[in-house]
Coordinates of C-alpha atoms in Angstrom, one line a residue:
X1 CA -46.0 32.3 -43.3
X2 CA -44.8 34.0 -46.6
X3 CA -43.7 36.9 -44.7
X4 CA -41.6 35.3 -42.0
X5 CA -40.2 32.8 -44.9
X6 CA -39.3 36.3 -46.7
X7 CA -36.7 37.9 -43.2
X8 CA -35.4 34.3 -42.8
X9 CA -34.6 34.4 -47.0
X10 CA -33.5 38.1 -46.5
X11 CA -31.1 37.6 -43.8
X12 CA -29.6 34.6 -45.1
X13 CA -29.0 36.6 -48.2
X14 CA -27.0 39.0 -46.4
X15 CA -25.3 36.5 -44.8
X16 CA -24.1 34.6 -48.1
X17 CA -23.8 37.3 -50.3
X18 CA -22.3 40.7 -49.4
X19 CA -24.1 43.9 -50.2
X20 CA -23.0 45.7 -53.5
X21 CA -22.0 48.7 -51.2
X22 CA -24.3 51.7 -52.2
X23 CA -27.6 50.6 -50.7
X24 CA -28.7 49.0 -53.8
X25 CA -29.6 45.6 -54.2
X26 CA -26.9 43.2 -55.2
X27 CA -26.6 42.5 -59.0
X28 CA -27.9 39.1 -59.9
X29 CA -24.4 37.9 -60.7
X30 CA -23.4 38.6 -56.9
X31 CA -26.9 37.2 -55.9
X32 CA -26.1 33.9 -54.2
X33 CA -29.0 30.8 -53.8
X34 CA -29.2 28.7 -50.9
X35 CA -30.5 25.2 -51.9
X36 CA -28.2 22.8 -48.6
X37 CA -31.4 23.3 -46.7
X38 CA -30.8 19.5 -45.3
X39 CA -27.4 20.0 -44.0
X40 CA -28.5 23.1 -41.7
X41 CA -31.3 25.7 -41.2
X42 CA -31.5 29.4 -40.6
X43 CA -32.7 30.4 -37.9
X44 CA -36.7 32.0 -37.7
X45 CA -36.8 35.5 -36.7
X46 CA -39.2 34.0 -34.0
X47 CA -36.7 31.7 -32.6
X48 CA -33.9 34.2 -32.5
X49 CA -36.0 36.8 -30.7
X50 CA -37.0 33.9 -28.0
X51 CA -33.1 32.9 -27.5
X52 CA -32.7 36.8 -26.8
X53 CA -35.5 37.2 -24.8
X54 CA -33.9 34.2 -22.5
X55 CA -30.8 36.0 -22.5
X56 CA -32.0 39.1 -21.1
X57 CA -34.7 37.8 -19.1
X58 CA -34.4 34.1 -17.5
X59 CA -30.3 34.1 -17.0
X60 CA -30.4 32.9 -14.0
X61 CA -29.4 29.0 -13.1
X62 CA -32.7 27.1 -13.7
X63 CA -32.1 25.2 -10.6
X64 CA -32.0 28.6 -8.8
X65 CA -35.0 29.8 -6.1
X66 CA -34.8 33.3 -7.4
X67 CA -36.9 35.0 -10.4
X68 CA -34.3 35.0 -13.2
X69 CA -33.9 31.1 -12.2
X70 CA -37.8 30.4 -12.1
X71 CA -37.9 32.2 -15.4
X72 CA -35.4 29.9 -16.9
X73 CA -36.9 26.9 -15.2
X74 CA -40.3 27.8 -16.7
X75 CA -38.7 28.1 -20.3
X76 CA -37.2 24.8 -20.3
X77 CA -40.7 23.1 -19.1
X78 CA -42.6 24.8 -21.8
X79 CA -39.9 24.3 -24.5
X80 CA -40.0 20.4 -23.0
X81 CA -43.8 20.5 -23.9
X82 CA -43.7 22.2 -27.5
X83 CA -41.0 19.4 -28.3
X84 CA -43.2 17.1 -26.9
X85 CA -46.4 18.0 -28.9
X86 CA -44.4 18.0 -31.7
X87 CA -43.7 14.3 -32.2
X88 CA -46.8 13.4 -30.1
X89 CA -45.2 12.4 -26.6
X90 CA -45.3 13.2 -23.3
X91 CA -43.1 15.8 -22.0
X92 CA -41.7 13.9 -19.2
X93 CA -40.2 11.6 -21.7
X94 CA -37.8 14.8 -23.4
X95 CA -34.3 14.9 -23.0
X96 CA -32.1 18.2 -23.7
X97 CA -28.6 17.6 -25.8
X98 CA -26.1 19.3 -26.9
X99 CA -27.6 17.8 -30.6
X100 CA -28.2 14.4 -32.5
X101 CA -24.2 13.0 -32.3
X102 CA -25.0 13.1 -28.2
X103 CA -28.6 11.6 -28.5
X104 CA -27.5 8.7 -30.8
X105 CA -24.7 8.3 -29.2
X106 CA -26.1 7.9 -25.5
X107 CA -29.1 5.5 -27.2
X108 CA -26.5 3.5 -28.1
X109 CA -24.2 4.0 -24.7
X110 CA -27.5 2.9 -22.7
X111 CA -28.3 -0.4 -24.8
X112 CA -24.9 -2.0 -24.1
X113 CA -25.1 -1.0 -20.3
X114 CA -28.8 -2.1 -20.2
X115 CA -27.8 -5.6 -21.6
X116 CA -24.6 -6.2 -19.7
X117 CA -26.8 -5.4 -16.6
X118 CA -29.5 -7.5 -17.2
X119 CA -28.1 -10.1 -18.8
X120 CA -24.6 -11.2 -17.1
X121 CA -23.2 -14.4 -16.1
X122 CA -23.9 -12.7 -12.7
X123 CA -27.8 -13.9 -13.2
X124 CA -29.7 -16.5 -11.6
X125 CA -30.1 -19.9 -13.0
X126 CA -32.6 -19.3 -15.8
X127 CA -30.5 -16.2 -17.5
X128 CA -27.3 -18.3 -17.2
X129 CA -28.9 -20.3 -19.4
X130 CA -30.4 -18.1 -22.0
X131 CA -29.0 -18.4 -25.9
X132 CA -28.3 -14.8 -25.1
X133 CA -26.4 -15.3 -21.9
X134 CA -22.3 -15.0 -22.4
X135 CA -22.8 -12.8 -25.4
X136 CA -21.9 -9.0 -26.8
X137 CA -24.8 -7.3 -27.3
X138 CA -25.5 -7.1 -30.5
X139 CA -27.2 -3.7 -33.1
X140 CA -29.2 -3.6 -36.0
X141 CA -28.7 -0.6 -38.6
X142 CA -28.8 0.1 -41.8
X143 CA -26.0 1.2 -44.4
X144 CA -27.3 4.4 -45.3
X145 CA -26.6 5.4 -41.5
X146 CA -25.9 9.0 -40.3
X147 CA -22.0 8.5 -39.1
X148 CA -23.1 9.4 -35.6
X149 CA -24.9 6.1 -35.7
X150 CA -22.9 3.9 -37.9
X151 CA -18.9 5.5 -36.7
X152 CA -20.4 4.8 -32.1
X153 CA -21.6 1.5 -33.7
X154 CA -18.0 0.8 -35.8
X155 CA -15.9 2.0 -32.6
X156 CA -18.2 -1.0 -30.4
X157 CA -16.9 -3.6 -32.6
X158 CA -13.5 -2.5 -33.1
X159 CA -13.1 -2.5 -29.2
X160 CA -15.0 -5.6 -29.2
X161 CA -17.8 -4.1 -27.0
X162 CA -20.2 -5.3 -29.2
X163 CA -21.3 -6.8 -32.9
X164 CA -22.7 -5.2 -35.4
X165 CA -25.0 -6.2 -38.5
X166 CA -25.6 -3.4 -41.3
X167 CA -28.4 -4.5 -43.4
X168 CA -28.4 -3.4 -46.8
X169 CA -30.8 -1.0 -48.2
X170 CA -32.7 -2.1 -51.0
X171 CA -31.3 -1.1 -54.5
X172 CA -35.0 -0.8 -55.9
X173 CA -36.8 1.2 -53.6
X174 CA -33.9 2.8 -51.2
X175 CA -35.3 1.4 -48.2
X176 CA -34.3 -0.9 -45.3
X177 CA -37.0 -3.4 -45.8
X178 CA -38.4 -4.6 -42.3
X179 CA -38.0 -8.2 -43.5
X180 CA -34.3 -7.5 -43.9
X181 CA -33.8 -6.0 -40.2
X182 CA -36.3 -8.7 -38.6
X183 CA -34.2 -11.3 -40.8
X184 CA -31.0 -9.9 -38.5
X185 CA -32.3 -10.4 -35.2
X186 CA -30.0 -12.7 -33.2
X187 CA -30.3 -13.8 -29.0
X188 CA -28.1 -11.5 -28.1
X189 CA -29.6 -8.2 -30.5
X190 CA -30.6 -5.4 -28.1
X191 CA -31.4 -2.4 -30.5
X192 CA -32.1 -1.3 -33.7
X193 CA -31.2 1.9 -35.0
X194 CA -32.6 3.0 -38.4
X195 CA -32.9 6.8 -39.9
X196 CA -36.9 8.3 -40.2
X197 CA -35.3 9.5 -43.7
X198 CA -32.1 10.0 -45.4
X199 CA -30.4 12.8 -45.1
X200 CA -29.0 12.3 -48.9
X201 CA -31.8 10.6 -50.9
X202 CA -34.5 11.6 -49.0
X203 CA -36.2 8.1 -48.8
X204 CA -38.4 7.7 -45.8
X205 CA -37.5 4.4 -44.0
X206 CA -40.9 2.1 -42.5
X207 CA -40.2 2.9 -39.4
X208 CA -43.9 1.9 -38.5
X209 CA -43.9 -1.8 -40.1
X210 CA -40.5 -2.1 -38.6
X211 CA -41.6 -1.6 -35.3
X212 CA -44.6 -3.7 -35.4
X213 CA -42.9 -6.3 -36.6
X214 CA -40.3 -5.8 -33.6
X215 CA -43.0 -6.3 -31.1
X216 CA -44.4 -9.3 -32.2
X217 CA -40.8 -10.5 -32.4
X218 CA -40.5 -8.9 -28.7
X219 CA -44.0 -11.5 -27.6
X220 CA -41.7 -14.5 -28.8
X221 CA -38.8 -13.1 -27.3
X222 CA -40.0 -12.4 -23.8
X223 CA -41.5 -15.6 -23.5
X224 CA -38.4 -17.4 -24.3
X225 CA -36.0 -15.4 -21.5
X226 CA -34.9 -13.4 -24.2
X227 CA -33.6 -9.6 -23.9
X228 CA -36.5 -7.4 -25.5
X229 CA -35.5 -5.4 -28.6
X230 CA -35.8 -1.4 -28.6
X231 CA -36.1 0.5 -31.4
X232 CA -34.5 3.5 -32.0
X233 CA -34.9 6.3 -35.6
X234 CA -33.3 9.3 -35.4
X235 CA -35.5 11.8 -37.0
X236 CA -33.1 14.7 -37.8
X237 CA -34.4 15.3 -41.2
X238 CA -37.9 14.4 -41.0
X239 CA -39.0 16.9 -38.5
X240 CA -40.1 20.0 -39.7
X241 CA -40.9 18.6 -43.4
X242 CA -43.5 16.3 -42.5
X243 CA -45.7 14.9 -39.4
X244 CA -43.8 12.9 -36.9
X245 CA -45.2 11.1 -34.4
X246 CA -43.9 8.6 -32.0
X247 CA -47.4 6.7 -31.3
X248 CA -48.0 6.1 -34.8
X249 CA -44.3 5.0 -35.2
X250 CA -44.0 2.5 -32.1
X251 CA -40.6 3.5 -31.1
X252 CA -38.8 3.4 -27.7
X253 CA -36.3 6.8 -28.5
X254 CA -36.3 9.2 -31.0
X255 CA -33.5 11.7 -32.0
X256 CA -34.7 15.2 -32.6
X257 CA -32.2 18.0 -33.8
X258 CA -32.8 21.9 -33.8
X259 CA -30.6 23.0 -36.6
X260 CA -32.9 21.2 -39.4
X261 CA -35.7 22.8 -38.7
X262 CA -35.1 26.4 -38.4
X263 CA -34.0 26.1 -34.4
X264 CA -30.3 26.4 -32.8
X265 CA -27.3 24.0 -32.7
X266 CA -28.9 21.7 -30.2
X267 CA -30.6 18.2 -29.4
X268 CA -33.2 16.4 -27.7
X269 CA -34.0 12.7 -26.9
X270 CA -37.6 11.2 -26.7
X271 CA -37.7 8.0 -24.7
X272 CA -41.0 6.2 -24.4
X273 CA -41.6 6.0 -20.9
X274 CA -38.5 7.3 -19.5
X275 CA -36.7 5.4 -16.9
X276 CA -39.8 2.7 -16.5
X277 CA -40.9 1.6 -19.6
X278 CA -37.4 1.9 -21.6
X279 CA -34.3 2.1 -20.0
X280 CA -31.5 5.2 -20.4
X281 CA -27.8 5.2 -18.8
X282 CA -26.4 8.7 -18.6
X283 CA -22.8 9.0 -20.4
X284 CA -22.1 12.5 -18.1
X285 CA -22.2 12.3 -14.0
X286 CA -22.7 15.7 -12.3
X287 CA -25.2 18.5 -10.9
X288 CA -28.7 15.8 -11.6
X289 CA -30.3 18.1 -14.1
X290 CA -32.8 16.4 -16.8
X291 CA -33.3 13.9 -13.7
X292 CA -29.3 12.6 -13.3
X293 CA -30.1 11.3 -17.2
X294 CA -28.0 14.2 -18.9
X295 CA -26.4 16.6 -16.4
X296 CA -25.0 20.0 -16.5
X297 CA -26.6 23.3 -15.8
X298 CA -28.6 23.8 -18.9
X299 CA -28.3 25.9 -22.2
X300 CA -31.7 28.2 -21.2
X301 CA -31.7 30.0 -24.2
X302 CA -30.4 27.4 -26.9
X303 CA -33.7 25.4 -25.3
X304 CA -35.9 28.2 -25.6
X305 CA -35.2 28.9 -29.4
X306 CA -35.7 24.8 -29.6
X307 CA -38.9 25.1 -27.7
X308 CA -39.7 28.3 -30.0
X309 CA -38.9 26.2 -33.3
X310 CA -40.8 23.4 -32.6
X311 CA -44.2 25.7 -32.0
X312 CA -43.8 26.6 -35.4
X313 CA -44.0 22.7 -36.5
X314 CA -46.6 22.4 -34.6
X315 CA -48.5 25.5 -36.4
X316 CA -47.4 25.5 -39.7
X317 CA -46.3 21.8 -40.5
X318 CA -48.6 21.0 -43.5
X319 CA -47.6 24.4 -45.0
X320 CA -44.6 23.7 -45.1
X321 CA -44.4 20.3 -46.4
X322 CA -47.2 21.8 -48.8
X323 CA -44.6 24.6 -50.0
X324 CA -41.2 22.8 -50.5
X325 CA -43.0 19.8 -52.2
X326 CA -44.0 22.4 -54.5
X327 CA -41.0 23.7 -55.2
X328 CA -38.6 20.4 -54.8
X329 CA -41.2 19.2 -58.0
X330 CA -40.9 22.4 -59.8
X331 CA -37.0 22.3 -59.9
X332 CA -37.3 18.9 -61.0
X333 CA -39.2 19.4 -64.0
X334 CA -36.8 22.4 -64.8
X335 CA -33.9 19.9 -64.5
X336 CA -35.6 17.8 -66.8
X337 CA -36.6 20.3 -69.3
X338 CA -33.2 21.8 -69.2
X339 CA -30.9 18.6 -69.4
X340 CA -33.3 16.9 -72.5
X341 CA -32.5 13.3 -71.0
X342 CA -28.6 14.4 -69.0
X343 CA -30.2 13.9 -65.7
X344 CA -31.0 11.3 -63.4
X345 CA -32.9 11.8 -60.4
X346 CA -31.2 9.9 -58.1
X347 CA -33.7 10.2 -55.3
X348 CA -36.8 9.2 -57.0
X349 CA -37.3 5.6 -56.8
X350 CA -40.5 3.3 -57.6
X351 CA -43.4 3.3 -55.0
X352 CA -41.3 5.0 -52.3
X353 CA -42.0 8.1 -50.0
X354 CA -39.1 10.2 -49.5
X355 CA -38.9 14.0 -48.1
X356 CA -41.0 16.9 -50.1
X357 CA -37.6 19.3 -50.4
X358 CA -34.9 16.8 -51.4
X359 CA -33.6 16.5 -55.0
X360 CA -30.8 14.3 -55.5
X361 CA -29.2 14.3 -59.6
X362 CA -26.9 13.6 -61.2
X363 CA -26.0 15.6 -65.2
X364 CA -24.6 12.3 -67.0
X365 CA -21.3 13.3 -69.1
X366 CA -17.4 12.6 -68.0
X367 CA -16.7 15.7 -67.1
X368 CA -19.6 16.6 -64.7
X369 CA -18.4 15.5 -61.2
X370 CA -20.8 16.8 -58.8
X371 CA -17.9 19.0 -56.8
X372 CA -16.9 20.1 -60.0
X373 CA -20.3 21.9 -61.2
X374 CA -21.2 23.2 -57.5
X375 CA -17.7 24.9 -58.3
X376 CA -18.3 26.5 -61.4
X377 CA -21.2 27.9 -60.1
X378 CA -21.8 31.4 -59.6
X379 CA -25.2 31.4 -57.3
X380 CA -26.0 27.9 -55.9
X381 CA -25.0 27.2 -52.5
X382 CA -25.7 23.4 -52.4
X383 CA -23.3 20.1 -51.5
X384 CA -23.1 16.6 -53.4
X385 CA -23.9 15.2 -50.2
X386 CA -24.2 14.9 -46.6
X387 CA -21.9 18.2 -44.9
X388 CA -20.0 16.0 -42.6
X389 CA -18.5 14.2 -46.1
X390 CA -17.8 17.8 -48.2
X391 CA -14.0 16.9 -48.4
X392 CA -14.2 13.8 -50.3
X393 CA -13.8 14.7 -53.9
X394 CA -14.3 12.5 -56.6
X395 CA -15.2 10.0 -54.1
X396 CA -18.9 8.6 -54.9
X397 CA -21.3 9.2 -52.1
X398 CA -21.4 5.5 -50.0
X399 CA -25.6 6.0 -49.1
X400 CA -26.0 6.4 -53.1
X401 CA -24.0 3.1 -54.3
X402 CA -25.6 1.3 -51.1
X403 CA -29.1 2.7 -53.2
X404 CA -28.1 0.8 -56.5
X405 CA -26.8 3.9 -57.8
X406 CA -24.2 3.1 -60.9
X407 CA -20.7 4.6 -59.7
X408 CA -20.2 7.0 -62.8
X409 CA -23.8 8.0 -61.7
X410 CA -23.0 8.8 -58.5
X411 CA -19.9 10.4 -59.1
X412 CA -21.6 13.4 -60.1
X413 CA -24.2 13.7 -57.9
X414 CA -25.8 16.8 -56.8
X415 CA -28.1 17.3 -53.2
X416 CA -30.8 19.7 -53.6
X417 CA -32.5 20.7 -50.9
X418 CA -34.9 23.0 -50.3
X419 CA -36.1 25.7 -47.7
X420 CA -39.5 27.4 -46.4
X421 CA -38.9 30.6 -48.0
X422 CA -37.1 28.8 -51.5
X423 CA -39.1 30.4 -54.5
X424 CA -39.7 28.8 -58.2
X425 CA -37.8 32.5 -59.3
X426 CA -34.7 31.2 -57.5
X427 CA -35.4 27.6 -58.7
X428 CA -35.3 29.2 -62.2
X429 CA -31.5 31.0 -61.4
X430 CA -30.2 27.9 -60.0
X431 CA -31.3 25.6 -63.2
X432 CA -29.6 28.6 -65.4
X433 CA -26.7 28.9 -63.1
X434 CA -26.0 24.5 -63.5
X435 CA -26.0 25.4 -67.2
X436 CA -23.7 27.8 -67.8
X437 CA -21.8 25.7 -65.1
X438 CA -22.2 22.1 -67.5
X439 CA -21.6 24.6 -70.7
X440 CA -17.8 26.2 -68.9
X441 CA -16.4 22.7 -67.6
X442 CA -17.5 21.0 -71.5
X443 CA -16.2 23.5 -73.3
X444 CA -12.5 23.2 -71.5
X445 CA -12.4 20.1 -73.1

């Protein structure tokens, strides 16, 4: 493991820092630090030789009779399986995507056709007259929501497709409780969507008590005519850092996305039982590949390197969770030592599990906005927040106030988050590299 960790740290050095020009090794002034590890991954040296390999090799359309097409055919079954394995389902249940915004999005896409079709004013006698009969379908989520849950979700109501309850995390613990999300249910609710963990915080959401609580609700429900509840998580940032499995979780579709854990820029959906047990409505209409659910001649080598990447979970999970909780505890300590009281760890809350590499702080003083140190600092490579929100400036991050975060707190928060290959030597440059960051933007005062 340490020595693959080693090429993926070594490339990605070369990629974020440029040589010093006479074969020597970079100056540590011009060394740069990677530490954004949950906005995207490099890719394994494994994974990239099995996208090349599909290149070459299996180019041919998969839905092709002749060798190059059974070779890409075969590829995509056995990347099917590895993704499978990975989160303990079956493979029949996997569904390719171009990545998580398409996955949650056509979770969502399916729910409201699945209730309009089953529940209309077109049924008999008995749905006519069901509480739920006449009205919008309606979601559960959370406010700590990935926008390619919460924005789909915001759209619905805007066009009056559908309502919409966001339940509140909790501002002691960071979660959304299950009592909260049962406490929404209505008639008319059809899904609930809540992250495996947050891609900020880190906080690990109970998905499990969630979803037995759903299915008791689901007994009740069936019994009165009522439209069953599914459950959706999408588990973008969990996978790769610690086990994931659908079985022990209890839920109906699951969200799984390449680039978090060391895999290419693509997608894949698990549904329990696909097309029998839980219902799915393709948003595309074309060729009938991945069974008419998501057509379109498919990406052979992208799925390959997905296939290849989740192998690597499979084989090395524990390790790695083992490694980067090491490390993510390491740079905390540093932080703390360093600081003498500045910080405050905004991801560590009372009796709650949250992801072994995140590290979310904040340096208390006026002048420490969290954009504002990342830019003053020579080797970190890091984000106050979620990628997709990297333009908003001064603005506090929205999942960190919904947490119970104060908004001067927030303000200058800093995500940490780190990688396979990250090193306590590196952990040591960064904590150096925030001071003389802290020490420059004080001293212009």
């Amino acid at each position: 493991m340490e020595a693959a960790g080693a090429t993926s740290r070594d490339a990605l050095g070369r990629a974020a820092g440029p040589p010093s020009g006479n074969g020597e090794e970079s100056p540590p002034e011009s060394r740069k630090v990677y530490m954004d590890y949950n906005a995207t991954t490099p890719l394994e040296p494994e994974v990239i030789q099995a996208m090349t390999e599909a290149m070459w090799e299996a180019w041919g359309n998969p839905s092709s009779p002749y060798l190059a097409g059974r070779k890409a055919r075969g590829l995509i079954q056995a990347a099917r399986e590895n993704l499978a394995k990975m989160i303990g389902g079956e493979p029949q249940d996997i569904i390719f995507t171009s990545g998580g915004t398409e996955a949650n999005n056509l979770v969502i896409h399916s729910a409201v056709k699945h209730f309009h079709e089953t529940h209309s004013l077109k049924g008999d006698a008995a749905e006519r007259h069901s509480p739920a009969a006449g009205a919008a379908p309606h979601f559960i989520t959370c406010t700590v929501e990935h926008d390619s849950v919460r924005l789909p979700l915001e759209h619905l109501v805007e066009e009056h497709v559908a309502e919409v309850t966001f339940v509140p995390v909790s501002k002691v613990n960071g979660r959304a409780e299950a009592e909260d999300i049962l406490a929404a249910v209505r008639p008319s609710t059809c899904l609930v969507t809540v992250m495996l963990a947050n891609n900020e915080t880190g906080v690990i959401m109970p998905i499990a008590e969630i979803s037995q609580r759903i299915k008791a609700e689901n007994r009740r429900r069936a019994a009165s005519g009522l439209p069953l509840v599914f459950l959706h998580t999408d588990a973008a940032q969990a996978l790769g850092k610690r086990r994931v499995d659908v079985e022990d979780l209890g839920v109906d579709f699951l969200t799984i996305v390449g680039h978090k854990f060391y895999g290419p820029r693509i997608g894949a959906l698990y549904v329990r039982g696909l097309g029998e047990l839980i219902p799915l409505y393709p948003m595309l209409f074309g060729g009938g590949q991945e069974r008419n659910f998501r057509p379109g001649t498919e990406n052979t080598p992208m799925i390959a390197g997905l296939g290849k990447a989740a192998e690597l979970v499979m084989e090395n999970c524990e390790a790695y969770e083992a490694h980067m909780r090491g490390i993510r505890d390491y740079l905390e300590e540093r932080l703390v030592a360093e600081f003498d009281g500045r910080i405050h760890l905004n991801s560590q809350f009372p009796g709650t599990e949250r992801l072994p590499n995140t590290c979310n702080f904040s340096i208390r003083g006026p002048l420490l906005r969290g954009h504002l140190v990342l830019a003053q600092c020579r080797m970190l490579l890091a984000s106050v927040g979620a990628a997709c929100h990297s333009d908003h400036g001064d603005q506090p991050s929205p999942v960190l106030l919904s947490s119970g975060i104060p908004f001067g707190v927030a303000q200058n928060a800093i995500r940490l988050s780190v990688g396979r290959s990250t090193t306590r030597a590196e952990v040591d440059l960064v904590v150096q590299d925030l001071k003389q960051a802290v020490a420059w933007l004080e001293g212009q005062a």
